[in-house]
Structure formats: C-alpha cells, structure tokens
Amino acid sequence: MSEPLTLRFHKSLYNGDAVRRASERFAALGAMNVVEGETDWLVEAVPVRESIRERLADELSNHALFESILARKGMSA
C-alpha cells in the first residue's frame, strides 16, 4: 500500500469549503480527508496509485484554487 498523499493549502489563498468541494470531486481516486490546521487546510488522500500521485496533486490543487476564486467572487462551479 502506498503512503498517503498529503497536500497543504494555505488559508491566505484557499477557501476551506472550496478545498472540500475539490476533494469531493476527486474522491473516486482515493479517500479524501480534509483537516483544518492553524495556517493551512490539509488534504490526505489514501490509497493513491503511484502512477497518478503527481497528477492528482496538481489537478486537486488547481481545482481548489479555481473553487476558491469563485467563492471570493460569490460564485460557484
């Protein structure tokens, strides 16, 4: 079994609800757990196949940023 994929989303850039929504969209690729830290939102995904780890990290980060931008503008995807 592979190590969990852990991503950090700094609160100055990312909205918590947006991070949760983005994580839900990728839940078919691994169980997503979103935890609020002091300065970051942490997302842990398990299990994640080695062949998609890097791409999942990139896509989830992009989607969380997109959702955060929409949230700041009062919109939703």
mmCIF file of N, CA and C in Angstrom:
data_model
loop_
_atom_site.group_PDB
_atom_site.id
_atom_site.type_symbol
_atom_site.label_atom_id
_atom_site.label_comp_id
_atom_site.label_asym_id
_atom_site.label_seq_id
_atom_site.Cartn_x
_atom_site.Cartn_y
_atom_site.Cartn_z
ATOM 1 N N MET A 1 0.844 -1.185 0.000
ATOM 2 C CA MET A 1 0.000 0.000 0.000
ATOM 3 C C MET A 1 0.886 1.244 0.000
ATOM 4 N N SER A 2 0.520 2.222 -0.795
ATOM 5 C CA SER A 2 1.330 3.428 -0.915
ATOM 6 C C SER A 2 1.100 4.363 0.271
ATOM 7 N N GLU A 3 2.059 5.238 0.463
ATOM 8 C CA GLU A 3 1.957 6.253 1.508
ATOM 9 C C GLU A 3 0.817 7.210 1.159
ATOM 10 N N PRO A 4 0.176 7.787 2.180
ATOM 11 C CA PRO A 4 -0.868 8.790 1.895
ATOM 12 C C PRO A 4 -0.281 9.973 1.144
ATOM 13 N N LEU A 5 -1.066 10.547 0.281
ATOM 14 C CA LEU A 5 -0.706 11.773 -0.413
ATOM 15 C C LEU A 5 -1.226 12.920 0.442
ATOM 16 N N THR A 6 -0.334 13.787 0.922
ATOM 17 C CA THR A 6 -0.736 14.899 1.779
ATOM 18 C C THR A 6 -0.443 16.211 1.070
ATOM 19 N N LEU A 7 -1.467 17.036 0.956
ATOM 20 C CA LEU A 7 -1.351 18.338 0.304
ATOM 21 C C LEU A 7 -1.711 19.429 1.303
ATOM 22 N N ARG A 8 -1.011 20.548 1.213
ATOM 23 C CA ARG A 8 -1.263 21.700 2.085
ATOM 24 C C ARG A 8 -1.774 22.865 1.240
ATOM 25 N N PHE A 9 -2.837 23.492 1.734
ATOM 26 C CA PHE A 9 -3.432 24.634 1.054
ATOM 27 C C PHE A 9 -3.474 25.795 2.039
ATOM 28 N N HIS A 10 -2.634 26.794 1.825
ATOM 29 C CA HIS A 10 -2.534 27.912 2.764
ATOM 30 C C HIS A 10 -3.836 28.709 2.784
ATOM 31 N N LYS A 11 -4.270 29.039 3.979
ATOM 32 C CA LYS A 11 -5.547 29.730 4.148
ATOM 33 C C LYS A 11 -5.576 31.122 3.518
ATOM 34 N N SER A 12 -4.409 31.712 3.281
ATOM 35 C CA SER A 12 -4.401 33.029 2.646
ATOM 36 C C SER A 12 -4.829 32.965 1.182
ATOM 37 N N LEU A 13 -4.735 31.776 0.589
ATOM 38 C CA LEU A 13 -5.113 31.597 -0.815
ATOM 39 C C LEU A 13 -6.365 30.752 -1.013
ATOM 40 N N TYR A 14 -6.571 29.785 -0.129
ATOM 41 C CA TYR A 14 -7.608 28.779 -0.345
ATOM 42 C C TYR A 14 -8.741 28.891 0.671
ATOM 43 N N ASN A 15 -9.958 28.814 0.182
ATOM 44 C CA ASN A 15 -11.167 28.778 0.982
ATOM 45 C C ASN A 15 -11.409 27.331 1.423
ATOM 46 N N GLY A 16 -11.752 27.125 2.692
ATOM 47 C CA GLY A 16 -11.949 25.771 3.216
ATOM 48 C C GLY A 16 -13.044 24.996 2.515
ATOM 49 N N ASP A 17 -14.177 25.632 2.254
ATOM 50 C CA ASP A 17 -15.262 24.944 1.547
ATOM 51 C C ASP A 17 -14.838 24.581 0.130
ATOM 52 N N ALA A 18 -14.049 25.440 -0.486
ATOM 53 C CA ALA A 18 -13.560 25.171 -1.835
ATOM 54 C C ALA A 18 -12.627 23.965 -1.838
ATOM 55 N N VAL A 19 -11.779 23.856 -0.835
ATOM 56 C CA VAL A 19 -10.873 22.700 -0.729
ATOM 57 C C VAL A 19 -11.692 21.428 -0.537
ATOM 58 N N ARG A 20 -12.727 21.506 0.279
ATOM 59 C CA ARG A 20 -13.582 20.326 0.490
ATOM 60 C C ARG A 20 -14.299 19.922 -0.802
ATOM 61 N N ARG A 21 -14.845 20.908 -1.512
ATOM 62 C CA ARG A 21 -15.534 20.603 -2.779
ATOM 63 C C ARG A 21 -14.580 19.971 -3.788
ATOM 64 N N ALA A 22 -13.379 20.518 -3.892
ATOM 65 C CA ALA A 22 -12.397 19.963 -4.827
ATOM 66 C C ALA A 22 -12.039 18.534 -4.429
ATOM 67 N N SER A 23 -11.876 18.297 -3.147
ATOM 68 C CA SER A 23 -11.539 16.947 -2.668
ATOM 69 C C SER A 23 -12.648 15.959 -2.992
ATOM 70 N N GLU A 24 -13.885 16.395 -2.839
ATOM 71 C CA GLU A 24 -15.020 15.524 -3.156
ATOM 72 C C GLU A 24 -15.031 15.129 -4.624
ATOM 73 N N ARG A 25 -14.625 16.038 -5.488
ATOM 74 C CA ARG A 25 -14.621 15.748 -6.930
ATOM 75 C C ARG A 25 -13.622 14.660 -7.306
ATOM 76 N N PHE A 26 -12.581 14.494 -6.492
ATOM 77 C CA PHE A 26 -11.544 13.509 -6.790
ATOM 78 C C PHE A 26 -11.620 12.290 -5.876
ATOM 79 N N ALA A 27 -12.694 12.150 -5.124
ATOM 80 C CA ALA A 27 -12.832 11.066 -4.149
ATOM 81 C C ALA A 27 -12.823 9.675 -4.784
ATOM 82 N N ALA A 28 -13.141 9.574 -6.055
ATOM 83 C CA ALA A 28 -13.113 8.263 -6.714
ATOM 84 C C ALA A 28 -11.682 7.714 -6.840
ATOM 85 N N LEU A 29 -10.696 8.596 -6.696
ATOM 86 C CA LEU A 29 -9.294 8.183 -6.838
ATOM 87 C C LEU A 29 -8.653 7.843 -5.505
ATOM 88 N N GLY A 30 -9.348 8.082 -4.410
ATOM 89 C CA GLY A 30 -8.833 7.769 -3.079
ATOM 90 C C GLY A 30 -9.689 8.458 -2.032
ATOM 91 N N ALA A 31 -9.718 7.913 -0.832
ATOM 92 C CA ALA A 31 -10.475 8.533 0.257
ATOM 93 C C ALA A 31 -9.793 9.845 0.630
ATOM 94 N N MET A 32 -10.558 10.921 0.654
ATOM 95 C CA MET A 32 -10.013 12.248 0.943
ATOM 96 C C MET A 32 -10.434 12.678 2.344
ATOM 97 N N ASN A 33 -9.469 13.131 3.109
ATOM 98 C CA ASN A 33 -9.719 13.636 4.448
ATOM 99 C C ASN A 33 -9.199 15.068 4.507
ATOM 100 N N VAL A 34 -10.072 16.027 4.787
ATOM 101 C CA VAL A 34 -9.696 17.440 4.864
ATOM 102 C C VAL A 34 -9.670 17.845 6.335
ATOM 103 N N VAL A 35 -8.528 18.405 6.756
ATOM 104 C CA VAL A 35 -8.346 18.812 8.148
ATOM 105 C C VAL A 35 -7.910 20.274 8.178
ATOM 106 N N GLU A 36 -8.490 21.032 9.086
ATOM 107 C CA GLU A 36 -8.104 22.429 9.236
ATOM 108 C C GLU A 36 -6.932 22.546 10.192
ATOM 109 N N GLY A 37 -5.831 23.087 9.691
ATOM 110 C CA GLY A 37 -4.683 23.382 10.527
ATOM 111 C C GLY A 37 -4.696 24.847 10.908
ATOM 112 N N GLU A 38 -3.676 25.287 11.622
ATOM 113 C CA GLU A 38 -3.619 26.674 12.060
ATOM 114 C C GLU A 38 -3.518 27.643 10.886
ATOM 115 N N THR A 39 -2.667 27.316 9.914
ATOM 116 C CA THR A 39 -2.467 28.218 8.767
ATOM 117 C C THR A 39 -2.817 27.575 7.431
ATOM 118 N N ASP A 40 -3.104 26.282 7.442
ATOM 119 C CA ASP A 40 -3.330 25.537 6.203
ATOM 120 C C ASP A 40 -4.548 24.642 6.316
ATOM 121 N N TRP A 41 -5.085 24.303 5.155
ATOM 122 C CA TRP A 41 -6.025 23.193 5.027
ATOM 123 C C TRP A 41 -5.180 22.020 4.575
ATOM 124 N N LEU A 42 -5.295 20.887 5.220
ATOM 125 C CA LEU A 42 -4.535 19.698 4.859
ATOM 126 C C LEU A 42 -5.479 18.683 4.236
ATOM 127 N N VAL A 43 -5.074 18.132 3.113
ATOM 128 C CA VAL A 43 -5.843 17.080 2.459
ATOM 129 C C VAL A 43 -4.968 15.845 2.407
ATOM 130 N N GLU A 44 -5.489 14.747 2.954
ATOM 131 C CA GLU A 44 -4.783 13.473 2.897
ATOM 132 C C GLU A 44 -5.627 12.519 2.063
ATOM 133 N N ALA A 45 -5.014 11.950 1.053
ATOM 134 C CA ALA A 45 -5.703 11.011 0.168
ATOM 135 C C ALA A 45 -5.049 9.639 0.296
ATOM 136 N N VAL A 46 -5.863 8.613 0.510
ATOM 137 C CA VAL A 46 -5.386 7.234 0.604
ATOM 138 C C VAL A 46 -6.432 6.292 0.026
ATOM 139 N N PRO A 47 -6.093 5.166 -0.533
ATOM 140 C CA PRO A 47 -4.801 4.955 -1.191
ATOM 141 C C PRO A 47 -4.794 5.658 -2.542
ATOM 142 N N VAL A 48 -3.647 6.039 -2.974
ATOM 143 C CA VAL A 48 -3.492 6.679 -4.287
ATOM 144 C C VAL A 48 -2.429 5.902 -5.056
ATOM 145 N N ARG A 49 -2.798 5.464 -6.251
ATOM 146 C CA ARG A 49 -1.838 4.714 -7.080
ATOM 147 C C ARG A 49 -0.638 5.586 -7.398
ATOM 148 N N GLU A 50 0.530 4.986 -7.393
ATOM 149 C CA GLU A 50 1.773 5.709 -7.697
ATOM 150 C C GLU A 50 1.712 6.389 -9.055
ATOM 151 N N SER A 51 1.049 5.743 -10.002
ATOM 152 C CA SER A 51 1.014 6.264 -11.373
ATOM 153 C C SER A 51 0.231 7.575 -11.503
ATOM 154 N N ILE A 52 -0.591 7.927 -10.517
ATOM 155 C CA ILE A 52 -1.390 9.154 -10.628
ATOM 156 C C ILE A 52 -1.118 10.161 -9.513
ATOM 157 N N ARG A 53 -0.215 9.868 -8.603
ATOM 158 C CA ARG A 53 0.015 10.736 -7.440
ATOM 159 C C ARG A 53 0.335 12.175 -7.837
ATOM 160 N N GLU A 54 1.294 12.361 -8.715
ATOM 161 C CA GLU A 54 1.710 13.718 -9.086
ATOM 162 C C GLU A 54 0.589 14.457 -9.808
ATOM 163 N N ARG A 55 -0.059 13.771 -10.711
ATOM 164 C CA ARG A 55 -1.142 14.422 -11.464
ATOM 165 C C ARG A 55 -2.321 14.748 -10.561
ATOM 166 N N LEU A 56 -2.658 13.834 -9.645
ATOM 167 C CA LEU A 56 -3.747 14.105 -8.712
ATOM 168 C C LEU A 56 -3.423 15.335 -7.874
ATOM 169 N N ALA A 57 -2.207 15.443 -7.384
ATOM 170 C CA ALA A 57 -1.806 16.608 -6.590
ATOM 171 C C ALA A 57 -1.977 17.890 -7.396
ATOM 172 N N ASP A 58 -1.532 17.881 -8.643
ATOM 173 C CA ASP A 58 -1.650 19.065 -9.499
ATOM 174 C C ASP A 58 -3.106 19.417 -9.784
ATOM 175 N N GLU A 59 -3.896 18.432 -10.163
ATOM 176 C CA GLU A 59 -5.293 18.674 -10.531
ATOM 177 C C GLU A 59 -6.122 19.108 -9.330
ATOM 178 N N LEU A 60 -5.904 18.472 -8.188
ATOM 179 C CA LEU A 60 -6.642 18.849 -6.986
ATOM 180 C C LEU A 60 -6.281 20.270 -6.561
ATOM 181 N N SER A 61 -5.007 20.606 -6.631
ATOM 182 C CA SER A 61 -4.568 21.969 -6.287
ATOM 183 C C SER A 61 -5.185 23.006 -7.222
ATOM 184 N N ASN A 62 -5.161 22.723 -8.510
ATOM 185 C CA ASN A 62 -5.760 23.657 -9.482
ATOM 186 C C ASN A 62 -7.253 23.828 -9.237
ATOM 187 N N HIS A 63 -7.937 22.724 -8.992
ATOM 188 C CA HIS A 63 -9.374 22.792 -8.792
ATOM 189 C C HIS A 63 -9.706 23.534 -7.499
ATOM 190 N N ALA A 64 -8.937 23.303 -6.440
ATOM 191 C CA ALA A 64 -9.167 24.003 -5.169
ATOM 192 C C ALA A 64 -8.954 25.506 -5.341
ATOM 193 N N LEU A 65 -7.953 25.890 -6.121
ATOM 194 C CA LEU A 65 -7.710 27.310 -6.368
ATOM 195 C C LEU A 65 -8.860 27.915 -7.177
ATOM 196 N N PHE A 66 -9.305 27.219 -8.201
ATOM 197 C CA PHE A 66 -10.436 27.666 -9.015
ATOM 198 C C PHE A 66 -11.682 27.857 -8.148
ATOM 199 N N GLU A 67 -11.986 26.867 -7.314
ATOM 200 C CA GLU A 67 -13.147 26.951 -6.424
ATOM 201 C C GLU A 67 -13.000 28.110 -5.439
ATOM 202 N N SER A 68 -11.783 28.351 -4.960
ATOM 203 C CA SER A 68 -11.529 29.447 -4.017
ATOM 204 C C SER A 68 -11.759 30.802 -4.680
ATOM 205 N N ILE A 69 -11.315 30.935 -5.907
ATOM 206 C CA ILE A 69 -11.522 32.181 -6.655
ATOM 207 C C ILE A 69 -13.017 32.427 -6.850
ATOM 208 N N LEU A 70 -13.748 31.393 -7.242
ATOM 209 C CA LEU A 70 -15.191 31.540 -7.408
ATOM 210 C C LEU A 70 -15.866 31.913 -6.092
ATOM 211 N N ALA A 71 -15.425 31.316 -5.001
ATOM 212 C CA ALA A 71 -16.014 31.628 -3.688
ATOM 213 C C ALA A 71 -15.779 33.086 -3.324
ATOM 214 N N ARG A 72 -14.602 33.593 -3.615
ATOM 215 C CA ARG A 72 -14.317 35.002 -3.318
ATOM 216 C C ARG A 72 -15.179 35.953 -4.150
ATOM 217 N N LYS A 73 -15.570 35.496 -5.320
ATOM 218 C CA LYS A 73 -16.410 36.316 -6.186
ATOM 219 C C LYS A 73 -17.890 36.075 -5.941
ATOM 220 N N GLY A 74 -18.204 35.180 -4.984
ATOM 221 C CA GLY A 74 -19.597 34.885 -4.670
ATOM 222 C C GLY A 74 -20.256 34.006 -5.703
ATOM 223 N N MET A 75 -19.469 33.196 -6.397
ATOM 224 C CA MET A 75 -19.980 32.309 -7.433
ATOM 225 C C MET A 75 -19.720 30.863 -7.034
ATOM 226 N N SER A 76 -20.232 29.922 -7.810
ATOM 227 C CA SER A 76 -19.928 28.505 -7.590
ATOM 228 C C SER A 76 -19.822 27.804 -8.928
ATOM 229 N N ALA A 77 -19.063 26.694 -8.924
ATOM 230 C CA ALA A 77 -18.865 25.927 -10.165
ATOM 231 C C ALA A 77 -20.036 25.040 -10.459
#
